[in-house]
Structure formats: C-alpha cells, structure tokens
Tab-separated table of C-alpha atoms and ligand atoms in Angstrom:
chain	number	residue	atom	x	y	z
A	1	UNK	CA	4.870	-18.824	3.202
A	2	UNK	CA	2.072	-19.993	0.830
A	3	UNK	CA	-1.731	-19.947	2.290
A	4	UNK	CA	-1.611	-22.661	4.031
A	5	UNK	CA	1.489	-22.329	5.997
A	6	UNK	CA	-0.115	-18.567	6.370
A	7	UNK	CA	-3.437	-19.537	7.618
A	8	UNK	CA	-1.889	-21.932	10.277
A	9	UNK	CA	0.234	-19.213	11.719
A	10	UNK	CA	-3.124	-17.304	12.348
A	11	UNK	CA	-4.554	-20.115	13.930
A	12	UNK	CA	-1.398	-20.993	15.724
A	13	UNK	CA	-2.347	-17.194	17.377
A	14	UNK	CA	-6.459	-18.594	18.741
A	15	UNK	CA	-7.089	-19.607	22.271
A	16	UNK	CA	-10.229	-18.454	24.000
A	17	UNK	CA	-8.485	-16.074	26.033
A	18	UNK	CA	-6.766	-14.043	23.189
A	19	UNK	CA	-8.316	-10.983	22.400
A	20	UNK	CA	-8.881	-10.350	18.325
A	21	UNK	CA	-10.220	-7.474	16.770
A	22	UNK	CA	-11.674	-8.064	13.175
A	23	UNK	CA	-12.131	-4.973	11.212
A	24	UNK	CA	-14.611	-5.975	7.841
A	25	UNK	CA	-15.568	-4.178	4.634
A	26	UNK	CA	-17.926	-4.394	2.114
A	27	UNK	CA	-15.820	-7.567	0.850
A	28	UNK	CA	-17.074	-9.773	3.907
A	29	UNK	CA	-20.793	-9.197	2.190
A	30	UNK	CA	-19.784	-10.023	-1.227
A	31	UNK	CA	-20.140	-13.822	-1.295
A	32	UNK	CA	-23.776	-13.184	-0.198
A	33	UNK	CA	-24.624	-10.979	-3.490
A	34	UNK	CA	-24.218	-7.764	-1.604
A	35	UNK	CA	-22.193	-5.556	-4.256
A	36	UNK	CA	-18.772	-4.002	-3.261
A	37	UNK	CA	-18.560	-0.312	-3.176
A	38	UNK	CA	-15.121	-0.136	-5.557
A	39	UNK	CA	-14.243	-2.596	-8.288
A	40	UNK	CA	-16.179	-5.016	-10.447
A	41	UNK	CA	-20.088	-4.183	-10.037
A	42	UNK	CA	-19.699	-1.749	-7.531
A	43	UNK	CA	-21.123	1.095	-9.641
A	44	UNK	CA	-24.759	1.788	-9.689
A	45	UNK	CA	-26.144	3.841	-12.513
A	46	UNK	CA	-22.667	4.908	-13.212
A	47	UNK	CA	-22.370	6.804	-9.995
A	48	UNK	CA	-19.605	6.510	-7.505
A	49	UNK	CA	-20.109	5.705	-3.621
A	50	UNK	CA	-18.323	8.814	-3.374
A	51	UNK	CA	-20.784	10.775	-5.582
A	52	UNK	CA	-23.829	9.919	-3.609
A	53	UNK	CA	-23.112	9.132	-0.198
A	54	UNK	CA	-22.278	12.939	0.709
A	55	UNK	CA	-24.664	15.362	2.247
A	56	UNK	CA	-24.190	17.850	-0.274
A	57	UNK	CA	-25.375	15.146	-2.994
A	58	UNK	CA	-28.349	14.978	-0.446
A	59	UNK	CA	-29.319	18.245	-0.112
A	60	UNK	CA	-29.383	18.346	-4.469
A	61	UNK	CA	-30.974	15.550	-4.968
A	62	UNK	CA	-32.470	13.393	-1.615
A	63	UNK	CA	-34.432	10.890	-4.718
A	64	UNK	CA	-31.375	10.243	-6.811
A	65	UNK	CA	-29.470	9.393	-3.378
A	66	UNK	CA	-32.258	7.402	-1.912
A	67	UNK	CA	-32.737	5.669	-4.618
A	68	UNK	CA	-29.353	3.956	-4.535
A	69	UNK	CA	-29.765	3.025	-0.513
A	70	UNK	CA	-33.088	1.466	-1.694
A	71	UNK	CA	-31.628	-0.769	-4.095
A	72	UNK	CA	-29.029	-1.513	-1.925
A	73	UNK	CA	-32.020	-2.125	0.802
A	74	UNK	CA	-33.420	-4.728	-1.886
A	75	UNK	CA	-30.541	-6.456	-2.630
A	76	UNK	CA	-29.501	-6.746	1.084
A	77	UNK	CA	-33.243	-8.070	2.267
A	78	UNK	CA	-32.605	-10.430	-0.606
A	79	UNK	CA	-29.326	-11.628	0.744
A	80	UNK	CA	-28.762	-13.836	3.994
A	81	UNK	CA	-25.068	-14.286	5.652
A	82	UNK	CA	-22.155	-16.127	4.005
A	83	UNK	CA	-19.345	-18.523	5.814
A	84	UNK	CA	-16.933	-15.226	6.433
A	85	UNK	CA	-20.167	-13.507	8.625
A	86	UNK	CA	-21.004	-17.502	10.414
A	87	UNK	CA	-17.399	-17.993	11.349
A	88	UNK	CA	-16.714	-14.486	12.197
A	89	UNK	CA	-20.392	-15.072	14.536
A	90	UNK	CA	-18.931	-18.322	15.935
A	91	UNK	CA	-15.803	-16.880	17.240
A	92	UNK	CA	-17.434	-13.941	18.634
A	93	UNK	CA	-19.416	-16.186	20.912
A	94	UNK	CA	-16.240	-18.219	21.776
A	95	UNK	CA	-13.926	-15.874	22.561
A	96	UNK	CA	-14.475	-13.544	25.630
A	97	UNK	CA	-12.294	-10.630	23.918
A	98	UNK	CA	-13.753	-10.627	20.317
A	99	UNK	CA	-14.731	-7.155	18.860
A	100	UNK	CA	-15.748	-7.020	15.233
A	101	UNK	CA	-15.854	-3.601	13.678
A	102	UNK	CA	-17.755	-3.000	10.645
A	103	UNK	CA	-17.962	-0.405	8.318
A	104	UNK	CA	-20.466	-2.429	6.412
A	105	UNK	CA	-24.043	-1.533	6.951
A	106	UNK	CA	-25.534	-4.283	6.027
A	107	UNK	CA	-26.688	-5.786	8.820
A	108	UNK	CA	-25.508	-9.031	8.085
A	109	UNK	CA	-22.940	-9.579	11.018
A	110	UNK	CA	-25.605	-9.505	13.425
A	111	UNK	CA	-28.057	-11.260	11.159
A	112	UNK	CA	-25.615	-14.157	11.320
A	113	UNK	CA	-25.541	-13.489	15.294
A	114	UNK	CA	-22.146	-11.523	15.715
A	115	UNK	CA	-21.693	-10.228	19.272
A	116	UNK	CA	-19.365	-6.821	20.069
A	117	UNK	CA	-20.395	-5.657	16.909
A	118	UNK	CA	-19.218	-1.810	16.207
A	119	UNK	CA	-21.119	-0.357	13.526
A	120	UNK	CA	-18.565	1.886	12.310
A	121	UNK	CA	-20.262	3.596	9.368
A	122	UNK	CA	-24.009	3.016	11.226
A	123	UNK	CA	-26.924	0.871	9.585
A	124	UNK	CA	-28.886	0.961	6.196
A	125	UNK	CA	-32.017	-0.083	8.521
A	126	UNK	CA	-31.849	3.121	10.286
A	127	UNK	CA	-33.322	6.387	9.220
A	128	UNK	CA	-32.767	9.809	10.889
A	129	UNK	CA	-34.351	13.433	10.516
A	130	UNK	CA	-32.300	15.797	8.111
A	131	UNK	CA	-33.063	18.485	10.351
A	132	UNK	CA	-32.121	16.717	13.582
A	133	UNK	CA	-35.617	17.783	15.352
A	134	UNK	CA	-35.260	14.984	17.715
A	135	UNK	CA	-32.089	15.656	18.239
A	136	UNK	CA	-28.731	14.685	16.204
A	137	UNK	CA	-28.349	11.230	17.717
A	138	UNK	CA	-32.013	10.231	17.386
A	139	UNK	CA	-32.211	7.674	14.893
A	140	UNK	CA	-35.064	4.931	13.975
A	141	UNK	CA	-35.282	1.633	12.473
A	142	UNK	CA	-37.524	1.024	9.043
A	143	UNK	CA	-37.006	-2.277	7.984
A	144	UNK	CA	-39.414	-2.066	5.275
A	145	UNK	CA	-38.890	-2.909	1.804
A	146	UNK	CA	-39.492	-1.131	0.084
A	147	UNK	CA	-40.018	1.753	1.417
A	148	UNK	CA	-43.130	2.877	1.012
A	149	UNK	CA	-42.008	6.688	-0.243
A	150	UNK	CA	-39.084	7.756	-1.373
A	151	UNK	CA	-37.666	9.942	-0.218
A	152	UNK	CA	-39.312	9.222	2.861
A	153	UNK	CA	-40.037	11.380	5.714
A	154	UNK	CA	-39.523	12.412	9.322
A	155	UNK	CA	-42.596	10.713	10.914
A	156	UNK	CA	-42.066	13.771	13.821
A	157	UNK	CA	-41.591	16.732	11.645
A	158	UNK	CA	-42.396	15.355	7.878
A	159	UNK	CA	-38.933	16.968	6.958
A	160	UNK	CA	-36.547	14.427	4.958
A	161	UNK	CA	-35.382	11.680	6.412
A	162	UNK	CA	-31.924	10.387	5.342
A	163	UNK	CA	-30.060	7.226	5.951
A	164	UNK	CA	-28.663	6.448	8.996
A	165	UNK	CA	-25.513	5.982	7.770
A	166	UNK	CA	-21.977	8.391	7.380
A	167	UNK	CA	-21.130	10.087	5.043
A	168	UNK	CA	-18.310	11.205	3.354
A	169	UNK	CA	-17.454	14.386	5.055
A	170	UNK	CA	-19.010	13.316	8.123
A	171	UNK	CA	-17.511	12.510	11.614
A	172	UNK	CA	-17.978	8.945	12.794
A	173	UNK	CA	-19.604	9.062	16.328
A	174	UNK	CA	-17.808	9.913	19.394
A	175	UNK	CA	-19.216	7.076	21.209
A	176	UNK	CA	-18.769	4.175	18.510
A	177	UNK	CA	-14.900	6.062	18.377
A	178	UNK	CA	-14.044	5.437	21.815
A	179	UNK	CA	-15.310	1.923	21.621
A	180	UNK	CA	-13.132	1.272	18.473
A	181	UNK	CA	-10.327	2.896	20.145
A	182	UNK	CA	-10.547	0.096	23.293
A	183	UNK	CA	-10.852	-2.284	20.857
A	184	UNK	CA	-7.460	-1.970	19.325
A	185	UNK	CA	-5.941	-3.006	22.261
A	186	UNK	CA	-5.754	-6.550	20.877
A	187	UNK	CA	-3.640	-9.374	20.279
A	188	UNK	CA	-4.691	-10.411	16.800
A	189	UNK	CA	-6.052	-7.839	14.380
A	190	UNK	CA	-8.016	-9.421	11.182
A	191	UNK	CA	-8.619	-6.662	8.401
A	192	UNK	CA	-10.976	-8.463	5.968
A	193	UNK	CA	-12.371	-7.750	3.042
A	194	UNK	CA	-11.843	-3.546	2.652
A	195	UNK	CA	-9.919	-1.796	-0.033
A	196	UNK	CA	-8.404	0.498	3.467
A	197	UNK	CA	-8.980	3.468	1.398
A	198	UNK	CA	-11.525	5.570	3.501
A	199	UNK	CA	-10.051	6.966	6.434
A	200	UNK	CA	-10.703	6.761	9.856
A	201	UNK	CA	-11.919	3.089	8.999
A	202	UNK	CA	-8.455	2.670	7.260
A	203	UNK	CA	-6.482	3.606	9.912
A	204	UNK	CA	-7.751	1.557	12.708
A	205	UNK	CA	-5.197	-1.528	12.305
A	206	UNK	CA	-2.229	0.978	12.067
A	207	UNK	CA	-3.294	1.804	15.492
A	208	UNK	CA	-3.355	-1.838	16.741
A	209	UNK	CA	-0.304	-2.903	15.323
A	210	UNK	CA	1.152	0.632	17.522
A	211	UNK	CA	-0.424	-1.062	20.374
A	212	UNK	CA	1.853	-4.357	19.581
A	213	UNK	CA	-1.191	-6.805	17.943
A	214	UNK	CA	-0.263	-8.684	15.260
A	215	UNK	CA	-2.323	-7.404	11.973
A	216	UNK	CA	-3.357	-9.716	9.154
A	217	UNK	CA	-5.235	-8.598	5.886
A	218	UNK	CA	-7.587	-11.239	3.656
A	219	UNK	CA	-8.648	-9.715	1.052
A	220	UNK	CA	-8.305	-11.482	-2.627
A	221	UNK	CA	-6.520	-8.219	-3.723
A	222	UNK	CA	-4.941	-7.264	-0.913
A	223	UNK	CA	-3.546	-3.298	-0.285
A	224	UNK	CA	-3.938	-2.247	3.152
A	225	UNK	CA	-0.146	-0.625	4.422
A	226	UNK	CA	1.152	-1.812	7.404
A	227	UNK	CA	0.220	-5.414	7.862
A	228	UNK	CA	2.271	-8.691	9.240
A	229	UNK	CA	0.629	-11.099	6.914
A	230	UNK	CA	-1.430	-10.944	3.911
A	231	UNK	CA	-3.532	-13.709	2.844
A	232	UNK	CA	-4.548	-13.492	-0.825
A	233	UNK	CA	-8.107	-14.639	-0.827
A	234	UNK	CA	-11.836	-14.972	-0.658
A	235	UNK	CA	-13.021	-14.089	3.397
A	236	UNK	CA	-15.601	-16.975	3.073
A	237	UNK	CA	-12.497	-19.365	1.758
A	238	UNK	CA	-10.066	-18.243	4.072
A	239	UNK	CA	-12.196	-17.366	7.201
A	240	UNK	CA	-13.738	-20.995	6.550
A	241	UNK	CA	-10.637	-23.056	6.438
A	242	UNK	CA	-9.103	-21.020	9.997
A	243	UNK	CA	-12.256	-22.496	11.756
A	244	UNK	CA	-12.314	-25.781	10.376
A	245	UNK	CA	-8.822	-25.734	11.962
A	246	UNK	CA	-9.116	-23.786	15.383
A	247	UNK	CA	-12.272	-26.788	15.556
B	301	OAD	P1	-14.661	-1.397	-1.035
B	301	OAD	O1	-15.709	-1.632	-2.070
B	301	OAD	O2	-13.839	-0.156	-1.135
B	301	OAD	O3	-13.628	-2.620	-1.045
B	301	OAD	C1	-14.067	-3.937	-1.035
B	301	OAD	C2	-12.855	-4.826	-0.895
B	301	OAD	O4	-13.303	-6.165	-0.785
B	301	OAD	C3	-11.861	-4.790	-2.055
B	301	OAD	O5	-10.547	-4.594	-1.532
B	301	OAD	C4	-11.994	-6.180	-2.693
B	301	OAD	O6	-10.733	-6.665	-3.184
B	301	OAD	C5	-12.429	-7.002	-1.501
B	301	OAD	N1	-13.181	-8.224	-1.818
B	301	OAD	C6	-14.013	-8.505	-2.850
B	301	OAD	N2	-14.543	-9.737	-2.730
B	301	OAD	C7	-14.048	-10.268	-1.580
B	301	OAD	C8	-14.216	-11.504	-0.881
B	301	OAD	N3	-15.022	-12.474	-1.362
B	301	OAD	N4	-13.538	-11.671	0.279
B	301	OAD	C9	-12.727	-10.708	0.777
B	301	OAD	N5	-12.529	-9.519	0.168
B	301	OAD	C10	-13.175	-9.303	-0.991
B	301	OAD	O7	-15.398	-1.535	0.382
B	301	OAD	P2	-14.969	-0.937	1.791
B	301	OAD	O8	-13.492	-1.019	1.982
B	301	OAD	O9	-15.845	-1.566	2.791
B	301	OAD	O10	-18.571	4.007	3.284
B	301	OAD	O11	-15.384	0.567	1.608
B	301	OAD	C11	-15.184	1.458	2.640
B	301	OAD	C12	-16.305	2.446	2.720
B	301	OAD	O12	-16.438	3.118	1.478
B	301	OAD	C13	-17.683	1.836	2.945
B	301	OAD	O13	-17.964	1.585	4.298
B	301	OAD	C14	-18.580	2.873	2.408
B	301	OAD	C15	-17.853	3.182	1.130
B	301	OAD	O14	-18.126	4.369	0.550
B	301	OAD	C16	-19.705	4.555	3.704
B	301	OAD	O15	-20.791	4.093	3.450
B	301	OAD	C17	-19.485	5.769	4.530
C-alpha cells in the first residue's frame, strides 16, 4: 500500500461510534518547535533525557536538572499547538469513545482543547515537594516563566520542589494506569509520534492489539513492534490529510 491507499484504510475504520485510542510522543510536539527527546536536537547541553530526568540526577544536582525543565518551560510557553494536536482535539470532541494518552508533558493537547486526555508521564506545569510533606500525590501548578528561582521551593515546607513529571525509575500512577488500561479496550489504536522505547508507555498498543484493536504507527521513522500499519510520516501531514477526509 503506499500512503495514500494507507491513510484511507484508517479512515475507512472512523464513525462516531468507534472507539480509538491515540497514544502520542514527543513527535506530536515537534512541528510546534518543541524539541524531541532522542534524535536530531534532542540533546541539551550534551546531556541525555536519560541523564537528567532521574531522581538520583536530582538529588546531585536539583540546578543542573531544573535547568533543563526550564528551558524546556521556555520553549514550550513559546510554542502554541500544531495540526497533529487540532485534529487529534477535533476528533476527541466528535467521537464519544476517544482517549488520547500522552506521555508528552507539554501541555499542548489540552492547550489545543483535547478531551480524555491521560497524562501518562504527568505535566511540566506541575511542581511537587521532594519530600512529599503534603503528601506523595499532592502536586501544584506554576505556570510561570520563568520561574522566579531555580531550583524553586516547596511553598509549604521550603524543601525542593521538583517537576511534576516521572522519572526514569519511577512508577507511573496507579490511577492514570487503570485509566490507560480501560482505554485499550479500543477499536482503532493510533501510536504517533514516539520512538516506543520507554516502557510502560511502549507497551500500551501491544496490549490493545491483545484486546483485538487494530494498531497503526505514524511516525516519519517508524519502529514501534507489533503494529498493523505503519505510515511513514510527519503527524501534522498525516493526521491532517485523515481529517480532511473523515470531513
Ligand atoms: P522520543 O524523542 O524518544 O521520540 C520522538 C519520536 O518522534 C521519534 O520516533 C521521531 O522519529 C518522531 N518524530 C519526529 N518528528 C515527528 C513528526 N513531525 N511527526 C511524527 N513523529 C515525529 O520521544 P518519546 O517517544 O515521546 O519521558 O519519548 C518517550 C519518553 O522518553 C518521554 O515521555 C520522556 C522521555 O525521556 C519522560 O519524561 C519520563
């Protein structure tokens, strides 16, 4: 099949009843200047994602780390959604059993006005107490850029505060789990934009396709396992020309 024919088999799959599950990485965010954790300009000072977001790298050096989520903070208050996040919105409010999970924490699916949005890996706009002190699921939004001290601080116990985001090494939370797990129970499964390298995230569609849904990957250098279709290409491009259809 080439694109075309591949894209139209998608959309052959959309009705407002069906129920399709899009699972988006960092990819979805790239068209709007957001980098990419892995591949071209994904690096920041030379560092890897995997060198900084960990809570040991925290605990050695909470400025170095911070300093990265603030320029991500920058570039990200900077950036506004791209076609892939206004389609992906659109459907969400046509389609009674659309779920979008995100491992992006970007904000910028429900900037663009995504609903059932699953926040897989949590929110750059969220800050939390090291220390926990008002308790481990307490979390609260700064929205400020920049912030105004880095690192900055528990406004309850002055401790550190730290993203509100998870790391590697971390659990993702029980609650955001069990509403990912419902969620694969889907007809269509879109896994966009994502290298599927960092588990659990990567092993959500495996689960669907169990569950009998039909999984397709757009990526423009595609390498999840276990898909039915791969479309090689850019999410805004291809995520565009499926609505311009399905409309
Ligand atoms: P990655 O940076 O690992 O992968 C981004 C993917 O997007 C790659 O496969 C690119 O080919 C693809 N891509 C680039 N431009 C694209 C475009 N215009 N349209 C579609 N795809 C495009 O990002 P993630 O898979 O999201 O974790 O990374 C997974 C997790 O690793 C992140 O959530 C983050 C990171 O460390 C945490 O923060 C815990």
């Amino acid at each position: 099949m080439n694109p075309e024919e591949s894209i139209d088999s998608v959309v052959a799959r959309w009705s407002a009843q069906a129920r399709w599950t899009v699972v988006t990485g960092a990819g979805v965010s790239a068209a709007s200047g957001v980098p990419t954790f892995r591949g071209a300009g994904g690096l920041w000072r030379s560092f890897r994602a995997e060198e900084l977001a960990t809570p040991e790298a925290f605990r050695r050096d909470p400025r170095t780390v911070w300093e990265w989520y603030e320029w991500r903070r920058q570039l990200i208050a900077a950036a506004a959604p791209n076609r892939a996040h206004e389609v992906l919105a659109d459907w969400s409010r046509r389609q009674s059993g659309f779920t979008l999970i995100t491992q992006n924490v970007d904000g910028l699916h429900e900037r663009a006005g995504t609903r059932n949005v699953i926040r897989f890996h949590g929110s750059i706009w969220e800050l939390g107490c090291l220390e926990s002190c008002r308790g481990p699921a307490r979390r609260w939004n700064d929205g400020r850029v920049p912030l105004p001290e880095l690192p900055p601080r528990c406004p309850d116990c002055s401790g550190l505060a730290r993203p509100g985001v998870v790391w590697f090494g971390e659990p993702i939370d029980p609650d955001t789990l069990l509403q990912s797990e419902r969620a694969l129970d889907c007809d269509v499964c879109l896994v966009v934009g994502t290298s599927s390298l960092v588990y659990p995230a990567a092993g959500l569609a495996a689960v669907a396709r169990e569950r009998g849904a039909f999984i397709v990957e757009i990526n423009p250098e595609p390498g999840a396992s276990d898909v039915d279709l791969v479309i090689a290409g850019k999410a805004e491009e291809v995520l565009g020309r499926m609505d311009s259809l399905i409309h």
